[in-house]
Amino acid sequence: MATILLVEDNPDDVSLTLRALKAHHITNDVVVARDGVQALDYLFGTEGRAAPAELPAVVLLDLKLPRINGMEVLERIRAEERTRMLPVVILTSSDEERDVITGYSLGANSYVRKPVDFLQFSAAAKQLGLYWLLTNRAPPTPRAP
């Protein structure tokens, strides 16, 4: 079963996302990275741990992250051959036009503003899950070096 990489530093938003996915019977494993460094370490590996053999089906990426922000994470994902086509959905509270433009310019597949209301957030999580995990056909994953 495909994995979701959730890159989010706010524990409340992590809980909300996990609850919303579970409420809509999206039972895929969710790997949570709490900052940009953890996200990159997960995707590319570290000295002590190799990159995963299979990339996640989708990355749900917040922009305002500690250590390395979401735009920098997106840049790194698009710069590497193995992750270049990995679906990345920016899921953020930012509604700034410059963030939308920059996100798409860097290769985001989608830009979704987090709704404040739980029911709206839950509906958005359901749509994201259904589309990116069931409807979308992801490109094949290049093998790790």
Backbone as numpy.savetxt, mean C-alpha at the origin, in Angstrom:
# Nx Ny Nz CAx CAy CAz Cx Cy Cz
-2.60 -17.23 -1.05 -3.45 -16.06 -1.05 -2.55 -14.81 -1.05
-2.93 -13.84 -1.83 -2.14 -12.62 -1.99 -2.10 -11.80 -0.71
-0.98 -11.13 -0.52 -0.76 -10.30 0.65 -1.02 -8.84 0.31
-1.45 -8.09 1.30 -1.61 -6.64 1.21 -0.51 -6.03 2.07
0.22 -5.05 1.54 1.17 -4.30 2.35 0.51 -2.97 2.70
0.23 -2.78 3.97 -0.36 -1.54 4.48 0.75 -0.72 5.11
1.03 0.44 4.53 2.08 1.31 5.05 1.39 2.49 5.72
1.33 2.43 7.04 0.54 3.38 7.82 1.13 3.51 9.22
1.36 4.75 9.65 1.95 4.98 10.97 0.92 5.23 12.06
-0.30 5.54 11.70 -1.33 5.84 12.70 -2.00 4.54 13.15
-1.82 4.15 14.42 -2.39 2.88 14.90 -3.91 2.81 14.74
-4.60 3.96 14.89 -6.05 3.97 14.72 -6.43 3.66 13.27
-5.69 4.22 12.32 -5.97 3.96 10.91 -5.64 2.52 10.54
-4.59 1.95 11.16 -4.27 0.54 10.93 -5.43 -0.32 11.41
-5.89 -0.07 12.63 -7.00 -0.85 13.19 -8.26 -0.70 12.35
-8.55 0.52 11.94 -9.72 0.80 11.12 -9.65 0.04 9.80
-8.49 0.06 9.17 -8.32 -0.62 7.88 -8.48 -2.13 8.06
-7.85 -2.69 9.07 -7.96 -4.13 9.30 -9.39 -4.53 9.61
-10.08 -3.73 10.44 -11.49 -4.01 10.76 -12.36 -3.94 9.51
-12.13 -2.92 8.69 -12.94 -2.74 7.48 -12.73 -3.90 6.51
-11.49 -4.32 6.33 -11.22 -5.45 5.43 -11.89 -6.72 5.94
-11.73 -6.96 7.24 -12.32 -8.16 7.85 -13.84 -8.14 7.76
-14.44 -6.97 7.98 -15.90 -6.83 7.92 -16.45 -7.19 6.55
-15.62 -7.03 5.53 -16.07 -7.33 4.16 -15.49 -8.65 3.65
-15.06 -9.49 4.61 -14.59 -10.84 4.30 -13.37 -10.86 3.38
-12.55 -9.83 3.48 -11.28 -9.80 2.77 -10.26 -10.35 3.76
-9.92 -11.62 3.58 -9.14 -12.35 4.57 -7.67 -12.49 4.20
-7.24 -11.75 3.20 -5.83 -11.80 2.82 -4.94 -11.39 3.97
-3.73 -11.93 4.01 -2.77 -11.49 5.01 -2.44 -10.03 4.77
-2.34 -9.28 5.85 -1.97 -7.87 5.76 -0.68 -7.69 6.54
0.35 -7.24 5.84 1.62 -6.90 6.47 1.58 -5.40 6.72
1.83 -5.00 7.97 1.78 -3.58 8.32 3.20 -3.07 8.49
3.51 -2.01 7.74 4.78 -1.29 7.91 4.41 0.06 8.51
5.05 0.41 9.63 4.66 1.62 10.36 5.42 2.87 9.92
6.35 2.71 8.99 7.04 3.88 8.41 7.64 3.46 7.07
8.19 4.44 6.37 8.73 4.17 5.05 9.90 3.21 5.06
10.73 3.27 6.09 11.88 2.36 6.18 11.41 0.92 6.30
10.43 0.67 7.16 9.90 -0.69 7.31 9.30 -1.20 6.01
8.62 -0.33 5.27 8.02 -0.73 3.99 9.11 -1.15 3.00
10.15 -0.33 2.90 11.24 -0.65 1.96 12.00 -1.90 2.40
12.21 -2.04 3.72 12.88 -3.25 4.22 12.06 -4.50 3.88
10.75 -4.40 4.00 9.90 -5.55 3.67 10.00 -5.88 2.18
9.89 -4.87 1.34 9.88 -5.11 -0.11 11.23 -5.55 -0.67
12.31 -4.95 -0.14 13.63 -5.19 -0.73 14.54 -6.04 0.14
14.11 -6.33 1.37 14.94 -7.11 2.27 15.95 -6.24 2.99
16.55 -6.82 3.98 17.59 -6.15 4.77 18.76 -7.13 4.86
19.78 -6.73 5.55 20.93 -7.63 5.69 20.54 -8.94 6.37
19.59 -8.88 7.30 19.20 -10.08 8.02 18.02 -10.82 7.44
17.34 -10.24 6.47 16.12 -10.86 5.93 16.00 -10.58 4.44
15.70 -11.61 3.69 15.56 -11.47 2.24 14.20 -10.85 1.89
14.11 -10.30 0.72 12.84 -9.81 0.20 11.88 -10.99 0.04
10.58 -10.76 0.14 9.64 -11.88 -0.02 9.71 -12.45 -1.44
9.51 -13.75 -1.56 9.53 -14.40 -2.87 8.40 -13.85 -3.75
7.26 -13.64 -3.14 6.11 -13.09 -3.86 5.83 -11.68 -3.33
5.70 -10.74 -4.24 5.36 -9.38 -3.84 3.91 -9.32 -3.40
3.55 -8.31 -2.61 2.14 -8.17 -2.24 1.29 -7.90 -3.49
0.00 -8.18 -3.38 -0.92 -7.92 -4.49 -1.10 -6.42 -4.67
-1.03 -5.68 -3.57 -1.21 -4.24 -3.61 -0.54 -3.63 -2.38
-0.07 -2.40 -2.55 0.47 -1.62 -1.44 -0.50 -0.48 -1.18
-0.99 -0.38 0.05 -1.81 0.75 0.48 -0.87 1.69 1.22
-0.60 2.83 0.63 0.50 3.70 1.07 0.02 5.05 1.58
0.27 5.31 2.84 0.02 6.64 3.40 1.16 7.55 2.95
0.92 8.85 2.92 1.96 9.79 2.50 2.76 10.33 3.66
2.08 10.67 4.74 2.75 11.31 5.87 3.27 10.24 6.81
4.50 9.82 6.56 5.13 8.74 7.33 6.40 9.24 7.98
6.76 8.67 9.13 8.05 9.01 9.72 9.21 8.37 8.95
10.37 8.92 9.13 11.64 8.44 8.59 11.75 8.62 7.07
10.93 7.96 6.30 10.89 8.15 4.85 9.42 8.32 4.48
9.09 9.43 3.80 7.67 9.67 3.51 7.17 8.79 2.36
5.86 8.80 2.18 5.22 7.94 1.19 5.67 8.20 -0.24
5.89 9.47 -0.58 6.33 9.77 -1.95 7.71 9.16 -2.23
8.60 9.21 -1.24 9.92 8.59 -1.40 9.82 7.07 -1.52
8.91 6.48 -0.75 8.69 5.04 -0.85 8.21 4.70 -2.26
7.26 5.47 -2.77 6.75 5.25 -4.12 7.87 5.38 -5.16
8.71 6.39 -5.00 9.84 6.56 -5.93 10.74 5.34 -5.94
11.06 4.80 -4.76 11.92 3.62 -4.66 11.27 2.40 -5.29
9.96 2.25 -5.05 9.24 1.12 -5.64 9.32 1.18 -7.16
9.11 2.35 -7.72 9.11 2.50 -9.19 10.53 2.46 -9.78
11.53 2.70 -8.96 12.92 2.71 -9.46 13.51 1.31 -9.61
12.95 0.33 -8.94 13.49 -1.03 -8.96 12.73 -1.90 -9.96
13.45 -2.64 -10.76 12.84 -3.49 -11.79 11.80 -4.45 -11.20
12.14 -5.08 -10.10 11.26 -6.11 -9.52 9.93 -5.54 -9.02
9.93 -4.29 -8.57 8.72 -3.70 -7.98 8.09 -2.62 -8.87
8.67 -2.38 -10.00 8.23 -1.27 -10.86 6.73 -1.32 -11.17
6.19 -2.50 -11.40 4.77 -2.61 -11.77 3.87 -2.99 -10.60
4.40 -3.03 -9.40 3.62 -3.36 -8.21 2.49 -2.34 -8.03
1.24 -2.78 -7.92 0.15 -1.82 -7.72 0.30 -1.08 -6.39
0.27 0.25 -6.48 0.39 1.10 -5.29 -0.80 2.05 -5.26
-1.56 1.96 -4.17 -2.69 2.86 -3.96 -2.31 3.80 -2.82
-2.28 5.08 -3.13 -2.05 6.06 -2.07 -3.36 6.18 -1.31
-3.30 5.90 -0.02 -4.46 5.97 0.88 -4.09 6.94 1.98
-4.58 8.16 1.88 -4.09 9.23 2.72 -5.19 10.20 3.11
-4.93 10.98 4.14 -5.88 12.02 4.54 -5.65 13.30 3.74
-4.55 13.38 3.01 -4.23 14.58 2.25 -5.13 14.73 1.03
-5.69 15.92 0.91 -6.50 16.25 -0.26 -5.82 17.37 -1.05
-4.52 17.56 -0.78 -3.76 18.61 -1.46 -3.58 18.25 -2.94
-3.90 19.17 -3.81 -3.77 18.92 -5.25 -2.33 18.55 -5.63
-1.36 19.19 -4.99 0.04 18.89 -5.32 0.39 17.45 -4.95
-0.19 16.92 -3.88 0.05 15.52 -3.51 -0.55 14.57 -4.54
-1.75 14.89 -5.01 -2.39 14.06 -6.04 -1.53 14.05 -7.30
-1.11 15.24 -7.74 -0.30 15.35 -8.95 1.03 14.63 -8.79
1.70 14.87 -7.67 2.99 14.22 -7.44 2.83 12.71 -7.37
1.81 12.23 -6.66 1.58 10.80 -6.55 1.41 10.12 -7.90
0.57 10.70 -8.73 0.38 10.13 -10.06 1.62 10.28 -10.92
2.32 11.40 -10.79 3.55 11.61 -11.56 4.61 10.57 -11.22
4.63 10.12 -9.97 5.60 9.12 -9.53 5.15 7.69 -9.81
3.94 7.54 -10.35 3.50 6.21 -10.76 2.48 5.53 -9.87
1.79 6.28 -9.01 0.72 5.66 -8.21 -0.36 5.14 -9.15
-0.95 4.01 -8.80 -2.03 3.45 -9.60 -3.38 4.07 -9.25
-3.47 4.60 -8.02 -4.72 5.19 -7.57 -4.42 6.11 -6.40
-5.29 7.08 -6.20 -5.15 8.01 -5.08 -6.50 8.07 -4.40
-6.55 7.63 -3.14 -7.80 7.58 -2.40 -7.64 8.38 -1.12
-8.54 9.34 -0.94 -8.53 10.11 0.30 -9.29 9.32 1.35
-8.69 9.19 2.54 -9.33 8.44 3.63 -10.57 9.20 4.10
-11.72 8.55 4.06 -12.91 9.19 4.64 -12.77 9.25 6.16
-13.35 10.25 6.78 -13.27 10.40 8.22 -14.27 9.46 8.91
-15.42 9.28 8.35 -16.49 8.46 8.91 -16.17 6.97 8.71
-16.38 6.14 9.75 -16.04 4.73 9.66 -16.82 4.01 8.56
-18.11 4.29 8.44 -18.89 3.59 7.42 -18.38 3.92 6.02
-18.04 5.17 5.78 -17.47 5.54 4.48 -16.10 4.89 4.29
-15.31 4.88 5.36 -13.98 4.27 5.29 -14.11 2.77 5.01
-15.06 2.13 5.66 -15.29 0.71 5.48 -15.70 0.42 4.03
-16.57 1.25 3.50 -17.00 1.06 2.10 -15.82 1.25 1.14
-14.98 2.24 1.42 -13.81 2.47 0.58 -12.85 1.28 0.65
-12.62 0.74 1.85 -11.74 -0.42 2.02 -12.30 -1.63 1.27
-13.61 -1.80 1.32 -14.24 -2.91 0.60 -13.98 -2.77 -0.90
-14.22 -1.59 -1.44 -14.02 -1.37 -2.88 -12.56 -1.60 -3.27
-11.63 -1.07 -2.45 -10.21 -1.27 -2.73 -9.87 -2.75 -2.74
-10.32 -3.45 -1.72 -10.04 -4.88 -1.61 -10.61 -5.66 -2.78
-11.87 -5.43 -3.08 -12.51 -6.16 -4.17 -11.83 -5.89 -5.50
-11.53 -4.62 -5.77 -10.91 -4.30 -7.04 -9.49 -4.85 -7.15
-8.62 -4.50 -6.19 -7.20 -4.83 -6.32 -6.90 -6.30 -6.06
-7.77 -7.00 -5.31 -7.50 -8.40 -5.01 -8.29 -9.37 -5.89
-9.45 -8.96 -6.37 -10.28 -9.88 -7.14 -10.43 -9.49 -8.61
-10.68 -8.22 -8.87 -10.96 -7.78 -10.24 -9.68 -7.55 -11.04
-8.74 -6.83 -10.46 -7.52 -6.46 -11.17 -6.64 -7.68 -11.45
-6.06 -7.71 -12.63 -5.07 -8.74 -12.94 -3.70 -8.09 -12.83
-2.97 -8.48 -11.83 -1.65 -7.90 -11.57 -0.62 -8.45 -12.55
0.42 -7.67 -12.83 1.49 -8.19 -13.68 2.24 -9.29 -12.95
2.88 -10.20 -13.70 3.65 -11.25 -13.03 4.80 -10.63 -12.23
5.13 -11.28 -11.14 6.22 -10.81 -10.29 7.56 -11.29 -10.82
8.45 -10.37 -11.14 9.81 -10.83 -11.50 10.42 -11.54 -10.30
11.21 -12.52 -10.54 11.85 -13.29 -9.46 12.91 -12.45 -8.76
13.06 -12.70 -7.46 14.09 -12.01 -6.69 15.46 -12.42 -7.20
16.43 -11.50 -7.16 17.79 -11.84 -7.65 18.46 -12.89 -6.78
